[in-house]
PDB file of C-alpha atoms in Angstrom:
ATOM      1  CA  MET A 273     -61.999  18.272  44.256  1.00  0.00           C
ATOM      2  CA  GLN A 274     -61.916  21.689  42.895  1.00  0.00           C
ATOM      3  CA  PRO A 275     -62.574  23.988  39.570  1.00  0.00           C
ATOM      4  CA  LYS A 276     -59.325  23.966  36.720  1.00  0.00           C
ATOM      5  CA  THR A 277     -58.301  27.307  36.385  1.00  0.00           C
ATOM      6  CA  ALA A 278     -57.460  29.018  33.391  1.00  0.00           C
ATOM      7  CA  SER A 279     -53.677  29.137  34.694  1.00  0.00           C
ATOM      8  CA  SER A 280     -53.869  25.808  35.516  1.00  0.00           C
ATOM      9  CA  ARG A 281     -55.134  24.651  32.217  1.00  0.00           C
ATOM     10  CA  THR A 282     -52.226  26.249  30.783  1.00  0.00           C
ATOM     11  CA  ARG A 283     -49.864  24.931  33.166  1.00  0.00           C
ATOM     12  CA  ILE A 284     -50.628  21.238  32.076  1.00  0.00           C
ATOM     13  CA  ALA A 285     -50.797  22.194  28.650  1.00  0.00           C
ATOM     14  CA  ALA A 286     -47.255  23.972  28.740  1.00  0.00           C
ATOM     15  CA  VAL A 287     -46.278  20.820  30.394  1.00  0.00           C
ATOM     16  CA  ALA A 288     -47.609  18.600  27.914  1.00  0.00           C
ATOM     17  CA  LEU A 289     -46.289  20.127  25.084  1.00  0.00           C
ATOM     18  CA  ALA A 290     -42.641  20.094  26.893  1.00  0.00           C
ATOM     19  CA  ALA A 291     -43.062  15.920  27.493  1.00  0.00           C
ATOM     20  CA  ALA A 292     -44.055  15.726  23.231  1.00  0.00           C
ATOM     21  CA  LEU A 293     -41.215  18.054  22.623  1.00  0.00           C
ATOM     22  CA  LEU A 294     -38.877  15.982  25.006  1.00  0.00           C
ATOM     23  CA  GLY A 295     -40.330  12.649  23.648  1.00  0.00           C
ATOM     24  CA  ALA A 296     -39.860  13.718  20.037  1.00  0.00           C
ATOM     25  CA  GLY A 297     -36.285  15.030  19.978  1.00  0.00           C
ATOM     26  CA  ALA A 298     -35.076  12.061  22.346  1.00  0.00           C
ATOM     27  CA  PRO A 299     -36.735   8.579  21.725  1.00  0.00           C
ATOM     28  CA  ALA A 300     -34.859   7.066  24.599  1.00  0.00           C
ATOM     29  CA  ALA A 301     -35.458   9.614  27.232  1.00  0.00           C
ATOM     30  CA  TYR A 302     -38.707   9.379  29.141  1.00  0.00           C
ATOM     31  CA  ALA A 303     -40.936  11.919  31.385  1.00  0.00           C
ATOM     32  CA  ALA A 304     -42.669  11.355  34.262  1.00  0.00           C
ATOM     33  CA  PHE A 305     -44.785  14.412  36.055  1.00  0.00           C
ATOM     34  CA  ASP A 306     -45.046  14.592  39.724  1.00  0.00           C
ATOM     35  CA  ASP A 307     -48.774  16.205  41.136  1.00  0.00           C
ATOM     36  CA  GLN A 308     -47.497  19.201  40.630  1.00  0.00           C
ATOM     37  CA  GLY A 309     -46.697  19.068  37.098  1.00  0.00           C
ATOM     38  CA  ALA A 310     -42.990  19.197  37.176  1.00  0.00           C
ATOM     39  CA  ALA A 311     -41.079  17.354  34.518  1.00  0.00           C
ATOM     40  CA  GLU A 312     -38.417  14.670  35.688  1.00  0.00           C
ATOM     41  CA  SER A 313     -36.714  13.240  32.901  1.00  0.00           C
ATOM     42  CA  SER A 314     -34.819   9.820  32.705  1.00  0.00           C
ATOM     43  CA  ALA A 315     -32.660   8.193  29.995  1.00  0.00           C
ATOM     44  CA  SER A 316     -32.857   4.714  29.996  1.00  0.00           C
ATOM     45  CA  ALA A 317     -31.345   3.443  26.917  1.00  0.00           C
ATOM     46  CA  PRO A 318     -31.680  -0.819  26.083  1.00  0.00           C
ATOM     47  CA  ALA A 319     -29.470  -2.923  26.897  1.00  0.00           C
ATOM     48  CA  PRO A 320     -26.204  -3.286  23.976  1.00  0.00           C
ATOM     49  CA  ALA A 321     -26.949  -6.426  21.902  1.00  0.00           C
ATOM     50  CA  LYS A 322     -24.509  -9.248  22.519  1.00  0.00           C
ATOM     51  CA  PRO A 323     -22.174 -10.081  19.851  1.00  0.00           C
ATOM     52  CA  VAL A 324     -22.994 -13.148  17.775  1.00  0.00           C
ATOM     53  CA  GLY A 325     -20.732 -15.779  16.523  1.00  0.00           C
ATOM     54  CA  LYS A 326     -17.605 -16.929  17.330  1.00  0.00           C
ATOM     55  CA  PRO A 327     -13.664 -15.405  16.586  1.00  0.00           C
ATOM     56  CA  TYR A 328     -12.524 -15.950  13.068  1.00  0.00           C
ATOM     57  CA  ILE A 329     -10.261 -14.925  10.753  1.00  0.00           C
ATOM     58  CA  LYS A 330     -11.227 -13.212   7.347  1.00  0.00           C
ATOM     59  CA  THR A 331      -8.646 -13.270   4.384  1.00  0.00           C
ATOM     60  CA  GLU A 332      -9.655 -12.066   1.246  1.00  0.00           C
ATOM     61  CA  LEU A 333      -7.074 -12.321  -1.400  1.00  0.00           C
ATOM     62  CA  LEU A 334      -7.109  -9.907  -4.589  1.00  0.00           C
ATOM     63  CA  PHE A 335      -5.706 -11.811  -7.655  1.00  0.00           C
ATOM     64  CA  GLY A 336      -5.471  -9.810 -11.006  1.00  0.00           C
ATOM     65  CA  THR A 337      -5.540 -11.097 -14.687  1.00  0.00           C
ATOM     66  CA  ALA A 338      -3.705  -8.843 -16.416  1.00  0.00           C
ATOM     67  CA  LYS A 339      -0.140 -10.518 -17.223  1.00  0.00           C
ATOM     68  CA  PRO A 340       2.711  -7.939 -16.929  1.00  0.00           C
ATOM     69  CA  ASN A 341       4.054  -9.813 -20.651  1.00  0.00           C
ATOM     70  CA  GLY A 342       1.118  -8.514 -22.471  1.00  0.00           C
ATOM     71  CA  GLY A 343      -0.418 -11.839 -23.010  1.00  0.00           C
ATOM     72  CA  ALA A 344      -4.059 -12.303 -22.603  1.00  0.00           C
ATOM     73  CA  PRO A 345      -5.340 -11.875 -19.463  1.00  0.00           C
ATOM     74  CA  VAL A 346      -6.092 -15.089 -16.854  1.00  0.00           C
ATOM     75  CA  THR A 347      -9.806 -16.591 -18.162  1.00  0.00           C
ATOM     76  CA  ASP A 348     -12.538 -17.628 -15.889  1.00  0.00           C
ATOM     77  CA  LYS A 349     -11.845 -20.960 -16.994  1.00  0.00           C
ATOM     78  CA  GLU A 350      -8.059 -20.691 -15.477  1.00  0.00           C
ATOM     79  CA  PHE A 351      -9.538 -19.340 -12.648  1.00  0.00           C
ATOM     80  CA  ARG A 352     -11.933 -21.460 -11.774  1.00  0.00           C
ATOM     81  CA  ALA A 353      -9.177 -24.471 -12.200  1.00  0.00           C
ATOM     82  CA  PHE A 354      -6.757 -22.682 -10.021  1.00  0.00           C
ATOM     83  CA  VAL A 355      -9.337 -22.357  -6.861  1.00  0.00           C
ATOM     84  CA  ASP A 356     -10.086 -26.185  -7.745  1.00  0.00           C
ATOM     85  CA  ALA A 357      -6.576 -27.236  -7.580  1.00  0.00           C
ATOM     86  CA  TYR A 358      -4.924 -24.889  -5.095  1.00  0.00           C
ATOM     87  CA  VAL A 359      -7.388 -23.167  -3.295  1.00  0.00           C
ATOM     88  CA  THR A 360     -10.063 -25.726  -2.631  1.00  0.00           C
ATOM     89  CA  PRO A 361      -7.683 -29.235  -1.131  1.00  0.00           C
ATOM     90  CA  ARG A 362      -6.953 -26.761   1.186  1.00  0.00           C
ATOM     91  CA  PHE A 363      -9.827 -25.495   2.524  1.00  0.00           C
ATOM     92  CA  PRO A 364     -12.613 -27.521   2.300  1.00  0.00           C
ATOM     93  CA  ALA A 365     -15.135 -26.054   4.812  1.00  0.00           C
ATOM     94  CA  GLY A 366     -15.754 -23.250   1.847  1.00  0.00           C
ATOM     95  CA  LEU A 367     -14.523 -19.922   0.207  1.00  0.00           C
ATOM     96  CA  THR A 368     -16.146 -17.073  -1.812  1.00  0.00           C
ATOM     97  CA  VAL A 369     -15.347 -15.666  -4.922  1.00  0.00           C
ATOM     98  CA  GLU A 370     -16.696 -12.207  -6.529  1.00  0.00           C
ATOM     99  CA  ASP A 371     -15.824 -10.879  -9.687  1.00  0.00           C
ATOM    100  CA  ALA A 372     -14.418  -6.912  -8.950  1.00  0.00           C
ATOM    101  CA  ARG A 373     -12.332  -4.469 -10.792  1.00  0.00           C
ATOM    102  CA  GLY A 374      -9.019  -3.087  -9.615  1.00  0.00           C
ATOM    103  CA  GLN A 375      -5.751  -1.099  -9.914  1.00  0.00           C
ATOM    104  CA  TYR A 376      -2.778  -0.439  -8.448  1.00  0.00           C
ATOM    105  CA  ARG A 377       0.826   0.737  -9.099  1.00  0.00           C
ATOM    106  CA  ASP A 378       3.081  -2.074 -10.119  1.00  0.00           C
ATOM    107  CA  ALA A 379       6.812  -1.765 -10.023  1.00  0.00           C
ATOM    108  CA  HIS A 380       7.329   0.660 -13.011  1.00  0.00           C
ATOM    109  CA  GLY A 381       4.759   3.056 -10.943  1.00  0.00           C
ATOM    110  CA  VAL A 382       2.386   2.934 -13.896  1.00  0.00           C
ATOM    111  CA  ILE A 383      -1.221   2.855 -12.816  1.00  0.00           C
ATOM    112  CA  GLU A 384      -2.499  -0.990 -13.886  1.00  0.00           C
ATOM    113  CA  ARG A 385      -6.200  -1.519 -14.174  1.00  0.00           C
ATOM    114  CA  GLU A 386      -7.827  -4.774 -14.752  1.00  0.00           C
ATOM    115  CA  ARG A 387     -10.311  -7.405 -14.051  1.00  0.00           C
ATOM    116  CA  SER A 388     -10.007  -9.560 -10.889  1.00  0.00           C
ATOM    117  CA  TYR A 389     -11.049 -11.553  -8.147  1.00  0.00           C
ATOM    118  CA  LYS A 390     -11.853 -11.300  -4.835  1.00  0.00           C
ATOM    119  CA  LEU A 391     -11.826 -14.237  -2.863  1.00  0.00           C
ATOM    120  CA  THR A 392     -12.744 -14.842   0.744  1.00  0.00           C
ATOM    121  CA  LEU A 393     -11.841 -17.018   3.082  1.00  0.00           C
ATOM    122  CA  LEU A 394     -12.941 -17.842   6.912  1.00  0.00           C
ATOM    123  CA  TYR A 395     -11.278 -19.783   8.953  1.00  0.00           C
ATOM    124  CA  PRO A 396     -11.342 -20.154  13.345  1.00  0.00           C
ATOM    125  CA  ARG A 397      -8.745 -17.863  15.205  1.00  0.00           C
ATOM    126  CA  GLY A 398      -6.990 -20.994  16.510  1.00  0.00           C
ATOM    127  CA  GLU A 399      -6.540 -21.951  13.203  1.00  0.00           C
ATOM    128  CA  ALA A 400      -4.696 -19.092  11.765  1.00  0.00           C
ATOM    129  CA  GLY A 401      -1.315 -20.641  12.543  1.00  0.00           C
ATOM    130  CA  ALA A 402      -1.573 -23.660  10.321  1.00  0.00           C
ATOM    131  CA  ASP A 403      -3.779 -21.781   8.237  1.00  0.00           C
ATOM    132  CA  SER A 404      -1.360 -18.632   7.165  1.00  0.00           C
ATOM    133  CA  PRO A 405       1.137 -21.145   5.230  1.00  0.00           C
ATOM    134  CA  LYS A 406      -1.414 -22.394   2.825  1.00  0.00           C
ATOM    135  CA  ILE A 407      -2.644 -18.823   1.975  1.00  0.00           C
ATOM    136  CA  GLU A 408       1.179 -17.964   1.430  1.00  0.00           C
ATOM    137  CA  GLN A 409       1.102 -21.390  -1.260  1.00  0.00           C
ATOM    138  CA  ILE A 410      -1.664 -20.139  -2.929  1.00  0.00           C
ATOM    139  CA  ARG A 411      -0.274 -16.433  -3.549  1.00  0.00           C
ATOM    140  CA  LYS A 412       2.950 -17.949  -4.780  1.00  0.00           C
ATOM    141  CA  GLU A 413       1.881 -20.219  -6.776  1.00  0.00           C
ATOM    142  CA  TYR A 414      -0.907 -17.965  -8.868  1.00  0.00           C
ATOM    143  CA  ASP A 415       2.044 -15.408  -9.169  1.00  0.00           C
ATOM    144  CA  LYS A 416       4.697 -17.776 -11.150  1.00  0.00           C
ATOM    145  CA  ARG A 417       1.164 -19.506 -12.758  1.00  0.00           C
ATOM    146  CA  PHE A 418      -0.108 -16.333 -14.261  1.00  0.00           C
ATOM    147  CA  SER A 419       3.598 -13.789 -13.737  1.00  0.00           C
ATOM    148  CA  GLN A 420       2.011 -12.278 -11.654  1.00  0.00           C
ATOM    149  CA  GLU A 421       3.823  -9.230  -9.201  1.00  0.00           C
ATOM    150  CA  SER A 422       1.890 -10.285  -6.207  1.00  0.00           C
ATOM    151  CA  VAL A 423      -1.776 -10.932  -5.285  1.00  0.00           C
ATOM    152  CA  ALA A 424      -2.733  -8.545  -2.313  1.00  0.00           C
ATOM    153  CA  ARG A 425      -3.802 -10.138   1.495  1.00  0.00           C
ATOM    154  CA  VAL A 426      -6.305  -8.575   3.748  1.00  0.00           C
ATOM    155  CA  ASP A 427      -6.780 -10.115   7.025  1.00  0.00           C
ATOM    156  CA  ASP A 428      -9.107  -9.159   9.513  1.00  0.00           C
ATOM    157  CA  ALA A 429     -10.319 -10.383  12.555  1.00  0.00           C
ATOM    158  CA  GLU A 430     -14.229 -10.768  12.807  1.00  0.00           C
ATOM    159  CA  LEU A 431     -17.219 -12.873  14.667  1.00  0.00           C
ATOM    160  CA  VAL A 432     -18.589 -15.654  12.503  1.00  0.00           C
ATOM    161  CA  ASP A 433     -21.655 -17.723  12.852  1.00  0.00           C
ATOM    162  CA  PHE A 434     -23.299 -19.839  10.636  1.00  0.00           C
TER     163      PHE A 434
END
């Protein structure tokens, strides 16, 4: 074994510093050093996470509460009764209702701001053909019952796990 010289200690320190900087700048990169002190780097990214869940459709319905004829807005009690009578029988497996604030441009070009509800339904993708007409029945009934111009509908494909 030979004694280390100042130049070999400097080279070892430089290699160690380079390795530290490489590791700090790229956490997924690893540096290996051969006996000569040359750096070899290899990027080894972890395997991507496997998606969890089954294919579902998420439908969000946005219900306004202001009435165009100037009548009193839809109350919480009226909305809960509507959900109990028209939504739950069509989607007994479950749903989510959230209070919201919304705005839209009405048929006359006026921007309307109102308290609203966002109702979320999740159902297997394979049932979308049977469930879509049920959702349209819910939208039409709310429009009719509470004198609304429309109930917005948003559909997204999702992976869902319970």
